[in-house]
CSV table of C-alpha atoms and ligand atoms in Angstrom, one decimal:
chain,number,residue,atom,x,y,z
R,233,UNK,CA,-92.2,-66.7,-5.7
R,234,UNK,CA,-91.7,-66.0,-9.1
R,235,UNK,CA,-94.4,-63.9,-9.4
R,236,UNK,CA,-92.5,-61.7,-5.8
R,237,UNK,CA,-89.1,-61.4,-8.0
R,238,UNK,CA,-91.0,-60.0,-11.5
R,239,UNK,CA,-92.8,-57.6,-9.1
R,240,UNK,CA,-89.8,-56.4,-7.6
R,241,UNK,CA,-87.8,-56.2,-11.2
R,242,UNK,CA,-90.7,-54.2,-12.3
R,243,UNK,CA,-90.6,-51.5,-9.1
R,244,UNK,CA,-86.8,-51.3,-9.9
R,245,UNK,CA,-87.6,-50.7,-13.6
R,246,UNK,CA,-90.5,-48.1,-12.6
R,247,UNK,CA,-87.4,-46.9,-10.3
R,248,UNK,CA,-84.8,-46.5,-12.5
R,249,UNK,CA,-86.9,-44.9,-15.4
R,250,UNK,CA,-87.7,-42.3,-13.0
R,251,UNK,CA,-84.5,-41.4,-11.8
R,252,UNK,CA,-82.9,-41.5,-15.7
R,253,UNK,CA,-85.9,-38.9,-16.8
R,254,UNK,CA,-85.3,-36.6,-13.5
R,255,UNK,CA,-81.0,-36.3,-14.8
R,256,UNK,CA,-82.0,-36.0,-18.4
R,257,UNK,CA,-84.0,-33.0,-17.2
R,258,UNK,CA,-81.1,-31.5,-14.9
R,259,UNK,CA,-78.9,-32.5,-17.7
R,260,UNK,CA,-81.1,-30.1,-20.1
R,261,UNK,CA,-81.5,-27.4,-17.7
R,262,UNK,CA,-77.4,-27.5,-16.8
R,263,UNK,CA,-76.6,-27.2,-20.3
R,264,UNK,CA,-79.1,-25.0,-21.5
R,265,UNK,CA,-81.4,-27.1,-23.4
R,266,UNK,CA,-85.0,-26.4,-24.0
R,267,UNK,CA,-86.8,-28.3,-20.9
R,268,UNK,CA,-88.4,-32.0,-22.8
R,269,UNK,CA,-86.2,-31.6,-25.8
R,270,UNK,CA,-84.3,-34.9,-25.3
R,271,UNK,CA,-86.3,-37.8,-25.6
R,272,UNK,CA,-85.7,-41.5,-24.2
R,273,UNK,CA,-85.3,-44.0,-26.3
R,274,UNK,CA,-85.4,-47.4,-23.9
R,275,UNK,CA,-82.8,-49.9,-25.0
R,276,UNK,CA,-84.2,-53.3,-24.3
R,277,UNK,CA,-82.2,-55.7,-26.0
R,278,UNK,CA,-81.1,-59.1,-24.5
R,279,UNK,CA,-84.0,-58.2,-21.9
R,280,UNK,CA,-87.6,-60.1,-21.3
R,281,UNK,CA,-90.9,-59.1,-22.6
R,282,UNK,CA,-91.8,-58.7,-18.8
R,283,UNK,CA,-88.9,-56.0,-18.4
R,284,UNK,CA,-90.7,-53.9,-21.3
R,285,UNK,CA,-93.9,-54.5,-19.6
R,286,UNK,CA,-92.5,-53.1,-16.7
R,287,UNK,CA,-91.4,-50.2,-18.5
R,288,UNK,CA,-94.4,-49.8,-20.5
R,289,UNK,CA,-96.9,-49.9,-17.3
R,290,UNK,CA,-94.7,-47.0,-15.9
R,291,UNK,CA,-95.9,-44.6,-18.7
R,292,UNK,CA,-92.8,-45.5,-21.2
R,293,UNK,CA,-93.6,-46.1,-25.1
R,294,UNK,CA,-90.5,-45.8,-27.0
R,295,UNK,CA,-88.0,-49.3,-27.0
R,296,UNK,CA,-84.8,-50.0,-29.2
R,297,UNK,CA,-83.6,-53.2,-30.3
R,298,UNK,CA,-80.4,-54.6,-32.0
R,299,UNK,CA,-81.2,-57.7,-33.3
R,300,UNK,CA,-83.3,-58.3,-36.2
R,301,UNK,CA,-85.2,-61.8,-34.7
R,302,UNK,CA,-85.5,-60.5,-31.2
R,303,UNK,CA,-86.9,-57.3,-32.1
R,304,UNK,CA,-89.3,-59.0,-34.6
R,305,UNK,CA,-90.6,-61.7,-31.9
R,306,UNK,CA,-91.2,-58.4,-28.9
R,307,UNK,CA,-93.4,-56.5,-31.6
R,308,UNK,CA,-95.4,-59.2,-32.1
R,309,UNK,CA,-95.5,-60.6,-28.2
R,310,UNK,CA,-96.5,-57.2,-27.7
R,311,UNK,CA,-98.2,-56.2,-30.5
R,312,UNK,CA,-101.9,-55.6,-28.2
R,313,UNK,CA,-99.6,-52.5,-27.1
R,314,UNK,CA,-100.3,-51.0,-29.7
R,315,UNK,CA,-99.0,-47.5,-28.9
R,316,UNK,CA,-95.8,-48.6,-28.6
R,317,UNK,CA,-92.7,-47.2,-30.9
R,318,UNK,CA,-89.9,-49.7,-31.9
R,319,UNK,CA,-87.0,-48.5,-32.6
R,320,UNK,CA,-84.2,-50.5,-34.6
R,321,UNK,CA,-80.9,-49.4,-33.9
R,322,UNK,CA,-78.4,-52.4,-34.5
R,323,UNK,CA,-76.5,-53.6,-37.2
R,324,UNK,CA,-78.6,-54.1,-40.6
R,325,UNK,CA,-77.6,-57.2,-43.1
R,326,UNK,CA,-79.3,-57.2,-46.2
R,327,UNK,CA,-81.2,-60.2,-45.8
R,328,UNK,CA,-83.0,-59.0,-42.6
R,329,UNK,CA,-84.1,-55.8,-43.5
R,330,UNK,CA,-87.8,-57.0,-44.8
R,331,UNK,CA,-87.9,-58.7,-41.4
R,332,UNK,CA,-87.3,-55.0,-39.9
R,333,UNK,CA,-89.3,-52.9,-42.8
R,334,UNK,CA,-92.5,-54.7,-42.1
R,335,UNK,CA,-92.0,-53.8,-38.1
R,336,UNK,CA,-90.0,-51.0,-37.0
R,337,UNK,CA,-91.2,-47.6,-36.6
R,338,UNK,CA,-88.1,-46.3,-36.7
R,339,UNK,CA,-84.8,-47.1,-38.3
R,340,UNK,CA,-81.7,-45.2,-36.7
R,341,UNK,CA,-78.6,-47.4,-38.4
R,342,UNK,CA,-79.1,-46.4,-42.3
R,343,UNK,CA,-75.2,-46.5,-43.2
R,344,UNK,CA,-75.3,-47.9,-46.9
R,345,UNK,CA,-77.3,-47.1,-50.1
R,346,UNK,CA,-78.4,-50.6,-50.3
R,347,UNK,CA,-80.2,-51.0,-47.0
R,348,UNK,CA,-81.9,-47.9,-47.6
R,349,UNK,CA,-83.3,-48.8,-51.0
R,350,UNK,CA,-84.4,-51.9,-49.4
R,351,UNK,CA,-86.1,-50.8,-46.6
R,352,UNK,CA,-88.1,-48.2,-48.6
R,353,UNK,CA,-88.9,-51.2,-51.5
R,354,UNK,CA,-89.8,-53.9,-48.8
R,355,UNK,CA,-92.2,-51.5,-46.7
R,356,UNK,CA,-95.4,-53.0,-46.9
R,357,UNK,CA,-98.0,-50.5,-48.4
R,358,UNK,CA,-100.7,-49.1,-45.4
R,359,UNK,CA,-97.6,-48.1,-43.4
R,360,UNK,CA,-96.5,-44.8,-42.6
R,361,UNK,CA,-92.7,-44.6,-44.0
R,362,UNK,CA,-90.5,-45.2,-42.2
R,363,UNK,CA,-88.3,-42.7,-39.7
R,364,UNK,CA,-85.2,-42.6,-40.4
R,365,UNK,CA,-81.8,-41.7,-38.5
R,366,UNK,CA,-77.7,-41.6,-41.0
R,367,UNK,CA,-75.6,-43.5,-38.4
R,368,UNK,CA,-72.5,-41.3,-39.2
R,369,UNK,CA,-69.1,-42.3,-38.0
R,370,UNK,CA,-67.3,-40.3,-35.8
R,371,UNK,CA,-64.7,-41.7,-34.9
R,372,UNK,CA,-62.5,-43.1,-37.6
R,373,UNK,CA,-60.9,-46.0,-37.0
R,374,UNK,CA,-62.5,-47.1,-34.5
R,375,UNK,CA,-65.5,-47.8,-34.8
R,376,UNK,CA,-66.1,-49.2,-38.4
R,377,UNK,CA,-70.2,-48.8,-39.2
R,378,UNK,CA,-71.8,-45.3,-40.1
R,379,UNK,CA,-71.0,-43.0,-43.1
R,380,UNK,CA,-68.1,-40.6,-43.0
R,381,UNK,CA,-69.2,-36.8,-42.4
R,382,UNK,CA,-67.9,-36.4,-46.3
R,383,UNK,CA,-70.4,-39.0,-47.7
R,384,UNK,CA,-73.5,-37.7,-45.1
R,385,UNK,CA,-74.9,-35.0,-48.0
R,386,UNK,CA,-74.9,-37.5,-50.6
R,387,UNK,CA,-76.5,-39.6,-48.7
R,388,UNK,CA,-79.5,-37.2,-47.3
R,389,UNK,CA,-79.9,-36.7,-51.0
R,390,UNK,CA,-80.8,-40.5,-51.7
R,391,UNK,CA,-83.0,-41.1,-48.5
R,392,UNK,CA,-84.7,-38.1,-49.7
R,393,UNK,CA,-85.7,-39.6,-52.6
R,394,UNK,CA,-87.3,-42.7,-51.3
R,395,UNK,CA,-90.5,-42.6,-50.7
R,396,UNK,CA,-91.0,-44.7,-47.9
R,397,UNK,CA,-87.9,-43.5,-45.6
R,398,UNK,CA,-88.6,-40.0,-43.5
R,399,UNK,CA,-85.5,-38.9,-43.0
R,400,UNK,CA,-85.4,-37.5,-39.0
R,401,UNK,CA,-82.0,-37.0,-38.2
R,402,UNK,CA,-78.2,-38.5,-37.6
R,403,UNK,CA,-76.8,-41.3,-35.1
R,404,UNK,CA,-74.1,-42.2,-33.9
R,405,UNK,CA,-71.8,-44.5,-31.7
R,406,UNK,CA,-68.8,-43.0,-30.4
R,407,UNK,CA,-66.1,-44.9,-29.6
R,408,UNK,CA,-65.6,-44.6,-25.5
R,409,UNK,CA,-63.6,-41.7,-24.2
R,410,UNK,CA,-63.2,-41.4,-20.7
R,411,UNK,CA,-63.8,-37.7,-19.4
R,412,UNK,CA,-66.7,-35.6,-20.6
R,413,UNK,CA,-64.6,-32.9,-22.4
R,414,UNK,CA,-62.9,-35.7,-24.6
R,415,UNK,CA,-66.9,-37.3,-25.7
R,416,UNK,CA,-67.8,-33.6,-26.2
R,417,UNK,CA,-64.8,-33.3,-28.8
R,418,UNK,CA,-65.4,-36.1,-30.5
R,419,UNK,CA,-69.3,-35.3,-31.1
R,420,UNK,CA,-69.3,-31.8,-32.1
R,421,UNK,CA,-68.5,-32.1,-35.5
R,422,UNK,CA,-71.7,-34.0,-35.4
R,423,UNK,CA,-73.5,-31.6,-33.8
R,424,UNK,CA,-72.7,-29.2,-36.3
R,425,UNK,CA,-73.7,-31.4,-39.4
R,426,UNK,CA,-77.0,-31.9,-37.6
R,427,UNK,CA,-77.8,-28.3,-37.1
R,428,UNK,CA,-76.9,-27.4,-40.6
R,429,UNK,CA,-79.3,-30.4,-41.8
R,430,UNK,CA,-82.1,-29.6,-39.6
R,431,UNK,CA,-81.9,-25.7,-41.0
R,432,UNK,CA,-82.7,-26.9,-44.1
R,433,UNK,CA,-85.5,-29.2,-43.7
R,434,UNK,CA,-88.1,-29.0,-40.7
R,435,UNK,CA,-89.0,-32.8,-40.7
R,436,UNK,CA,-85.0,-33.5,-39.6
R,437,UNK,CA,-85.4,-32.8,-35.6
R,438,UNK,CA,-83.0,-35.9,-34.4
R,439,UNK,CA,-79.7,-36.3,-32.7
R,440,UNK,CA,-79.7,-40.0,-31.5
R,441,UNK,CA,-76.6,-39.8,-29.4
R,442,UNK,CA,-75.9,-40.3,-25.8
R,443,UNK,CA,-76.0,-44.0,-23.8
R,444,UNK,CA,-75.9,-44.9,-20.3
R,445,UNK,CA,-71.9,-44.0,-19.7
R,446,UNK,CA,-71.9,-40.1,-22.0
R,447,UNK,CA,-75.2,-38.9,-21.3
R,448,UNK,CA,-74.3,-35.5,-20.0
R,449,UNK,CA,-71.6,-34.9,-23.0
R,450,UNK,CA,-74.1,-36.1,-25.9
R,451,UNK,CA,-76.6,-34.0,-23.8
R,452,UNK,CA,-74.5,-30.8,-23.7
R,453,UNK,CA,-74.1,-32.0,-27.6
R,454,UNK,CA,-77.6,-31.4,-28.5
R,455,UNK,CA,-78.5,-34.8,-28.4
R,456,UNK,CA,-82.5,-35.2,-28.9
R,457,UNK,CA,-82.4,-38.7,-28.0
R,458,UNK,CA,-80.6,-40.8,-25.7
R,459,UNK,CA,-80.7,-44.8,-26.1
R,460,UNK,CA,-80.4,-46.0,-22.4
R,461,UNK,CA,-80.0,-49.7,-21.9
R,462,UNK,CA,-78.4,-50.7,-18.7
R,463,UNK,CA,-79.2,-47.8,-16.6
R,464,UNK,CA,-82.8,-48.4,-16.7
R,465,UNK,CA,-83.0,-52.7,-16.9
R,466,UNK,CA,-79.4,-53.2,-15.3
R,467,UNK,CA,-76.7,-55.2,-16.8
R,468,UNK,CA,-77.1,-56.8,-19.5
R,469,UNK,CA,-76.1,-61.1,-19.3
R,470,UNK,CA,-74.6,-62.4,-22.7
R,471,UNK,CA,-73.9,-65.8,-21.4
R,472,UNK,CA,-77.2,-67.0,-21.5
Q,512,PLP,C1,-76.8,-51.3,-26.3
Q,512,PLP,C2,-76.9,-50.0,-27.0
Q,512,PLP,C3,-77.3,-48.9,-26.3
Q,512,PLP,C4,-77.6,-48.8,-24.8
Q,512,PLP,O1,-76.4,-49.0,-24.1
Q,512,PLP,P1,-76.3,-48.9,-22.5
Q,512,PLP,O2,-74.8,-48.6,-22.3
Q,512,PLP,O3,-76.8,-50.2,-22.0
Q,512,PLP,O4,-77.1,-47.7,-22.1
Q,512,PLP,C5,-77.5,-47.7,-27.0
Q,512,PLP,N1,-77.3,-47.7,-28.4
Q,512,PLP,C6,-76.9,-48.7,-29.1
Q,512,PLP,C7,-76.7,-48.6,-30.5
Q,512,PLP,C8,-76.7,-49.9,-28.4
Q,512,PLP,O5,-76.3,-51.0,-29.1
């Protein structure tokens, strides 16, 4: 029996991956962005390994993760799949970011000095540095992790002086608006620091903005990577 219901999450999860590719490419084509230019980034936290099984079997290799020992314990269930590309985008204390230097690929919630330096000094040597996202807030008061727009150029200035951080591009978490033209407001200052950084250095080609409730307005943003959690594994259960 139990064997029937993991089959059937992993159809739905083969299902549901499909249908979130097909409207992020009628998404690009609506508002004239370059057909493949936003990538998917899966968000699997709170899910199990079998869900990014599932996901993986379908053809999918790129999985984000909030929390530092979740995240650590999937790469190393998983680590046979070894063409897969872990992504950490949750809150960062000091104390775990070894714990995350020596396993992500990718890094998209640099938003002090300190955990950068960090993650660049506790990189163990053999691996490529890591990449690299500034979560920038956007939205003031609400929302109280990410750098200010003000502070993002002295920032790009540090990462780019560590030599094991590749600096990619800028993230952020809005807080929730409820129509599209409001989420579109609030990310296009955003969208303009990103296109002025990515003019002036080629290896800076990422916008991670856009979840499972705003992916048309962080699309129509020029988001380059959307992190979609519940719309391709469902809900997620916190009471467990
Ligand atoms: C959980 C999470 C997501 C995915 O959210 P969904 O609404 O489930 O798509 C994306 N980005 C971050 C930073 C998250 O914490």
């Amino acid at each position: 029996m139990l064997a029937d219901v993991e089959q059937s999450e992993a159809q739905d999860i083969k299902e549901n991956l499909a249908l979130v590719l097909r409207q992020i490419g009628q998404l690009e084509q609506e508002h004239h962005r370059e057909a493949g230019c936003v990538r998917l980034l899966a968000v699997s936290k709170t899910k199990p390994l079998s869900a990014l099984v599932a996901a993986y079997q379908a053809g999918h290799r790129a999985f984000g993760e909030n929390y530092v020992q979740e995240a650590v314990e999937k790469s190393q269930a998983l680590s046979h799949l070894a063409d897969i590309e872990w992504h950490f985008i949750g809150p960062i204390q000091s104390n775990k970011s070894r714990l995350i230097a020596e396993s992500m690929d990718w890094v998209h919630s640099i938003d002090r000095e300190k955990i950068a330096r960090r993650l660049s000094e506790q990189r163990p040597k053999g691996l490529a540095p890591i990449n690299v996202c500034i979560q920038v807030n956007i939205s003031g008061e609400a929302t109280k992790a990410g750098v200010a727009l003000s502070e993002l150029a002295s920032m790009v200035a540090l990462i780019d002086a560590l030599p094991n951080l590749q600096l990619r591009g800028l993230m952020a978490i809005p807080a929730p608006q409820d129509s599209f033209d409001a989420q579109c407001v609030v990310y296009q200052p955003l969208m303009h620091a990103f296109v002025e950084l990515s003019q002036s250095d080629s290896m800076i080609d990422t916008l991670s903005i856009g979840m499972s409730g705003d992916l048309p307005a962080a699309i129509a943003s020029g988001s380059t990577m959307v992190r979609v959690g519940t719309a391709l594994f469902g809900a997620r259960d916190y009471s467990q």
